[in-house]
mmCIF file of C-alpha atoms and ligand atoms in Angstrom:
data_model
loop_
_atom_site.group_PDB
_atom_site.id
_atom_site.type_symbol
_atom_site.label_atom_id
_atom_site.label_comp_id
_atom_site.label_asym_id
_atom_site.label_seq_id
_atom_site.Cartn_x
_atom_site.Cartn_y
_atom_site.Cartn_z
ATOM 1 C CA MET A 1 0.012 0.003 -0.055
ATOM 2 C CA ALA A 2 1.285 3.421 -0.904
ATOM 3 C CA ASP A 3 1.856 5.955 1.956
ATOM 4 C CA LEU A 4 -0.040 8.778 0.379
ATOM 5 C CA GLN A 5 -0.011 10.950 3.517
ATOM 6 C CA THR A 6 3.888 10.968 3.571
ATOM 7 C CA LEU A 7 4.136 11.314 -0.058
ATOM 8 C CA ARG A 8 1.763 14.349 0.032
ATOM 9 C CA HIS A 9 3.810 15.895 2.849
ATOM 10 C CA VAL A 10 7.038 15.431 1.035
ATOM 11 C CA ALA A 11 5.573 16.973 -2.154
ATOM 12 C CA GLU A 12 4.612 19.986 -0.316
ATOM 13 C CA GLN A 13 8.188 20.402 1.008
ATOM 14 C CA ALA A 14 9.580 20.091 -2.489
ATOM 15 C CA GLN A 15 7.432 22.876 -3.632
ATOM 16 C CA ARG A 16 9.318 25.159 -1.285
ATOM 17 C CA CYS A 17 12.653 23.470 -1.886
ATOM 18 C CA ARG A 18 15.731 25.794 -2.316
ATOM 19 C CA GLN A 19 18.499 23.226 -1.781
ATOM 20 C CA CYS A 20 20.232 23.790 -5.171
ATOM 21 C CA ALA A 21 20.746 26.625 -7.692
ATOM 22 C CA LEU A 22 18.071 25.171 -9.916
ATOM 23 C CA ALA A 23 15.507 26.779 -7.600
ATOM 24 C CA GLN A 24 16.594 30.222 -8.742
ATOM 25 C CA GLU A 25 15.466 29.954 -12.298
ATOM 26 C CA ARG A 26 12.496 27.427 -12.163
ATOM 27 C CA SER A 27 8.868 28.595 -12.762
ATOM 28 C CA ARG A 28 7.362 25.455 -11.120
ATOM 29 C CA VAL A 29 8.635 22.425 -9.220
ATOM 30 C CA VAL A 30 7.868 19.450 -11.271
ATOM 31 C CA TRP A 31 6.986 16.864 -8.782
ATOM 32 C CA ALA A 32 5.306 13.950 -10.514
ATOM 33 C CA ASP A 33 2.311 12.789 -12.532
ATOM 34 C CA GLY A 34 0.081 9.610 -12.468
ATOM 35 C CA ASN A 35 -1.138 7.196 -9.978
ATOM 36 C CA PRO A 36 0.870 6.578 -6.782
ATOM 37 C CA GLU A 37 -1.061 3.340 -6.268
ATOM 38 C CA THR A 38 0.815 1.590 -8.888
ATOM 39 C CA ARG A 39 3.185 -1.307 -9.402
ATOM 40 C CA ILE A 40 5.370 0.599 -11.874
ATOM 41 C CA MET A 41 7.170 3.938 -11.765
ATOM 42 C CA PHE A 42 8.971 5.675 -14.650
ATOM 43 C CA ILE A 43 11.835 7.999 -13.772
ATOM 44 C CA GLY A 44 13.149 10.557 -16.392
ATOM 45 C CA GLU A 45 15.859 13.032 -16.052
ATOM 46 C CA GLY A 46 14.417 16.486 -15.329
ATOM 47 C CA PRO A 47 11.913 18.921 -16.475
ATOM 48 C CA GLY A 48 12.188 20.715 -19.772
ATOM 49 C CA GLN A 49 10.637 24.045 -20.771
ATOM 50 C CA GLN A 50 7.064 22.925 -21.089
ATOM 51 C CA GLU A 51 7.209 20.815 -18.097
ATOM 52 C CA ASP A 52 8.642 23.806 -16.041
ATOM 53 C CA GLN A 53 5.672 25.983 -17.262
ATOM 54 C CA GLU A 54 2.996 23.332 -16.564
ATOM 55 C CA GLY A 55 4.459 21.872 -13.378
ATOM 56 C CA LYS A 56 3.995 18.380 -14.876
ATOM 57 C CA PRO A 57 6.462 15.807 -16.040
ATOM 58 C CA PHE A 58 6.767 14.709 -19.595
ATOM 59 C CA VAL A 59 4.219 17.048 -21.368
ATOM 60 C CA GLY A 60 6.549 18.103 -24.242
ATOM 61 C CA ALA A 61 7.399 16.188 -27.319
ATOM 62 C CA ALA A 62 9.178 13.547 -25.472
ATOM 63 C CA GLY A 63 6.266 13.188 -23.110
ATOM 64 C CA GLN A 64 3.860 12.704 -26.001
ATOM 65 C CA LEU A 65 6.093 9.924 -27.364
ATOM 66 C CA LEU A 66 6.107 8.383 -23.767
ATOM 67 C CA ASP A 67 2.293 8.437 -23.779
ATOM 68 C CA LYS A 68 2.328 6.573 -27.170
ATOM 69 C CA MET A 69 4.782 3.940 -25.909
ATOM 70 C CA LEU A 70 2.661 3.450 -22.837
ATOM 71 C CA ALA A 71 -0.541 3.158 -25.052
ATOM 72 C CA ALA A 72 1.235 0.647 -27.068
ATOM 73 C CA VAL A 73 1.426 -1.707 -24.124
ATOM 74 C CA SER A 74 -2.120 -0.853 -22.850
ATOM 75 C CA LEU A 75 -1.032 1.734 -20.312
ATOM 76 C CA ASP A 76 -1.899 5.216 -19.458
ATOM 77 C CA ARG A 77 -1.080 7.774 -16.778
ATOM 78 C CA THR A 78 -3.727 6.640 -14.538
ATOM 79 C CA GLN A 79 -1.952 3.376 -14.116
ATOM 80 C CA VAL A 80 1.624 4.461 -13.737
ATOM 81 C CA TYR A 81 3.613 6.950 -11.721
ATOM 82 C CA ILE A 82 6.027 9.411 -13.479
ATOM 83 C CA ALA A 83 8.785 11.471 -11.892
ATOM 84 C CA ASN A 84 12.238 12.760 -12.606
ATOM 85 C CA VAL A 85 15.694 12.683 -11.015
ATOM 86 C CA VAL A 86 15.531 16.501 -10.528
ATOM 87 C CA LYS A 87 12.264 18.303 -9.877
ATOM 88 C CA CYS A 88 13.474 21.614 -11.239
ATOM 89 C CA ARG A 89 14.401 22.481 -14.935
ATOM 90 C CA PRO A 90 18.245 22.672 -15.541
ATOM 91 C CA PRO A 91 18.897 25.857 -17.765
ATOM 92 C CA ASN A 92 18.814 25.349 -21.499
ATOM 93 C CA ASN A 93 17.852 21.521 -20.894
ATOM 94 C CA ARG A 94 21.346 20.756 -19.997
ATOM 95 C CA ASN A 95 21.884 17.564 -17.964
ATOM 96 C CA PRO A 96 21.541 18.003 -14.250
ATOM 97 C CA GLN A 97 24.882 18.360 -12.380
ATOM 98 C CA GLU A 98 26.111 16.015 -9.759
ATOM 99 C CA GLN A 99 25.414 18.322 -6.805
ATOM 100 C CA GLU A 100 21.844 19.216 -8.253
ATOM 101 C CA ILE A 101 21.181 15.373 -8.314
ATOM 102 C CA ALA A 102 22.608 14.864 -4.897
ATOM 103 C CA ALA A 103 20.389 17.887 -3.459
ATOM 104 C CA CYS A 104 17.302 16.288 -4.940
ATOM 105 C CA LEU A 105 17.771 12.640 -4.530
ATOM 106 C CA ASP A 106 16.042 12.365 -1.157
ATOM 107 C CA TYR A 107 12.735 13.436 -2.828
ATOM 108 C CA LEU A 108 13.022 10.602 -5.381
ATOM 109 C CA ARG A 109 13.843 8.227 -2.455
ATOM 110 C CA TRP A 110 10.748 9.283 -0.681
ATOM 111 C CA GLN A 111 8.707 8.869 -3.705
ATOM 112 C CA VAL A 112 9.887 5.342 -4.229
ATOM 113 C CA HIS A 113 9.693 4.525 -0.481
ATOM 114 C CA CYS A 114 6.091 5.835 -0.313
ATOM 115 C CA ILE A 115 4.902 4.267 -3.380
ATOM 116 C CA ARG A 116 6.708 1.035 -3.189
ATOM 117 C CA PRO A 117 6.382 0.062 -6.878
ATOM 118 C CA ARG A 118 7.476 -3.467 -7.840
ATOM 119 C CA TYR A 119 8.979 -2.077 -11.080
ATOM 120 C CA LEU A 120 11.261 0.943 -11.589
ATOM 121 C CA ILE A 121 11.834 2.047 -15.197
ATOM 122 C CA CYS A 122 14.885 4.429 -15.790
ATOM 123 C CA LEU A 123 14.396 6.513 -18.836
ATOM 124 C CA GLY A 124 17.779 7.367 -20.262
ATOM 125 C CA ALA A 125 21.178 7.559 -18.934
ATOM 126 C CA VAL A 126 20.924 10.135 -16.239
ATOM 127 C CA ALA A 127 18.192 8.120 -14.372
ATOM 128 C CA ALA A 128 20.043 4.758 -14.863
ATOM 129 C CA GLN A 129 23.222 6.241 -13.760
ATOM 130 C CA THR A 130 21.650 7.687 -10.692
ATOM 131 C CA ILE A 131 19.653 4.750 -9.739
ATOM 132 C CA ILE A 132 21.391 1.728 -11.102
ATOM 133 C CA ALA A 133 24.933 2.463 -11.310
ATOM 134 C CA PRO A 134 27.243 5.560 -12.067
ATOM 135 C CA ASP A 135 28.954 3.709 -15.032
ATOM 136 C CA PHE A 136 25.683 2.426 -16.525
ATOM 137 C CA ARG A 137 25.960 2.271 -20.429
ATOM 138 C CA ILE A 138 22.493 2.697 -21.790
ATOM 139 C CA SER A 139 23.060 1.252 -25.264
ATOM 140 C CA ARG A 140 24.753 -1.919 -23.814
ATOM 141 C CA GLN A 141 22.808 -2.480 -20.663
ATOM 142 C CA ARG A 142 19.206 -1.306 -21.439
ATOM 143 C CA GLY A 143 16.432 -3.899 -21.349
ATOM 144 C CA GLN A 144 17.970 -6.037 -18.553
ATOM 145 C CA TRP A 145 16.063 -6.482 -15.235
ATOM 146 C CA ILE A 146 18.076 -5.845 -12.256
ATOM 147 C CA GLU A 147 16.765 -7.298 -8.951
ATOM 148 C CA ARG A 148 17.448 -4.948 -6.039
ATOM 149 C CA GLY A 149 15.668 -6.062 -2.779
ATOM 150 C CA GLU A 150 11.880 -5.757 -3.344
ATOM 151 C CA TYR A 151 12.407 -3.795 -6.692
ATOM 152 C CA ARG A 152 12.934 -4.989 -10.332
ATOM 153 C CA ILE A 153 14.583 -2.125 -12.241
ATOM 154 C CA MET A 154 15.161 -1.764 -16.035
ATOM 155 C CA ALA A 155 16.541 1.128 -17.981
ATOM 156 C CA THR A 156 15.564 2.010 -21.514
ATOM 157 C CA TYR A 157 16.193 4.835 -23.857
ATOM 158 C CA HIS A 158 14.842 8.308 -23.024
ATOM 159 C CA PRO A 159 12.007 9.177 -25.306
ATOM 160 C CA ALA A 160 13.895 12.365 -26.305
ATOM 161 C CA ALA A 161 16.697 10.133 -27.568
ATOM 162 C CA LEU A 162 14.147 8.068 -29.739
ATOM 163 C CA LEU A 163 13.049 11.452 -31.238
ATOM 164 C CA ARG A 164 16.621 12.265 -32.069
ATOM 165 C CA ASP A 165 17.399 8.861 -33.258
ATOM 166 C CA PRO A 166 14.354 6.851 -34.436
ATOM 167 C CA GLY A 167 16.693 3.793 -35.212
ATOM 168 C CA LYS A 168 16.532 3.149 -31.423
ATOM 169 C CA LYS A 169 12.851 2.739 -31.491
ATOM 170 C CA ARG A 170 12.899 -0.997 -32.341
ATOM 171 C CA GLU A 171 14.989 -1.739 -29.109
ATOM 172 C CA ALA A 172 12.907 0.537 -27.029
ATOM 173 C CA TRP A 173 9.733 -1.338 -28.179
ATOM 174 C CA GLN A 174 11.341 -4.586 -27.045
ATOM 175 C CA ASP A 175 11.812 -3.087 -23.739
ATOM 176 C CA PHE A 176 8.323 -1.880 -23.328
ATOM 177 C CA GLN A 177 7.178 -5.430 -24.402
ATOM 178 C CA ALA A 178 9.286 -6.845 -21.532
ATOM 179 C CA ILE A 179 7.617 -4.317 -19.222
ATOM 180 C CA ARG A 180 4.179 -5.485 -20.350
ATOM 181 C CA ASP A 181 5.152 -9.168 -19.868
ATOM 182 C CA ALA A 182 6.389 -8.429 -16.414
ATOM 183 C CA LEU A 183 3.258 -6.623 -15.430
ATOM 184 C CA ALA A 184 1.145 -9.564 -16.692
ATOM 185 C CA GLN A 185 2.913 -12.040 -14.371
HETATM 186 N N1 URA B 201 12.412 14.895 -20.044
HETATM 187 C C1 URA B 201 12.519 14.288 -18.778
HETATM 188 O O1 URA B 201 13.541 13.658 -18.493
HETATM 189 N N2 URA B 201 11.472 14.576 -17.959
HETATM 190 C C2 URA B 201 10.505 15.415 -18.233
HETATM 191 O O2 URA B 201 9.600 15.609 -17.474
HETATM 192 C C3 URA B 201 10.420 15.946 -19.507
HETATM 193 C C4 URA B 201 11.411 15.598 -20.406
#
């Protein structure tokens, strides 16, 4: 069972967070979207411009592709939880820096702890390197389930990477099929 009360409390704290420099330029803290009562959580990198404006993760072009990929395996945002490694937009969509990730990581830990999903899906290298291993290579290690305590973790390509290089879509589709199979168990 998800601990919704604690989750709400931590979300409120995050809205006021000023623990790193990203707080200075953000329009909105982008906490999460979807259903905390879920078995599966997707973790992206950090908000982009549109997410920063709307306060919701994955609403831009990459988000639309993510929605399509979810739909292809009969999922939508009412069935999954979506969050990012950092909750505030890095300027010009650069990668979040080590100290920004470190400052934000407890929020993600709380999200995972409160939701207790069985499956964690890292979208892209930043999430995979933060959650799985600092030397994680997305092109070599994507699609493999990693058992860690009560969690099964997998990394796949970030949807923005698929927009840049549609040649990667075939592998991403395999990963989403593996996700569908795991959820069917
Ligand atoms: N990319 C991410 O990693 N997260 C978002 O919320 C949007 C784009």
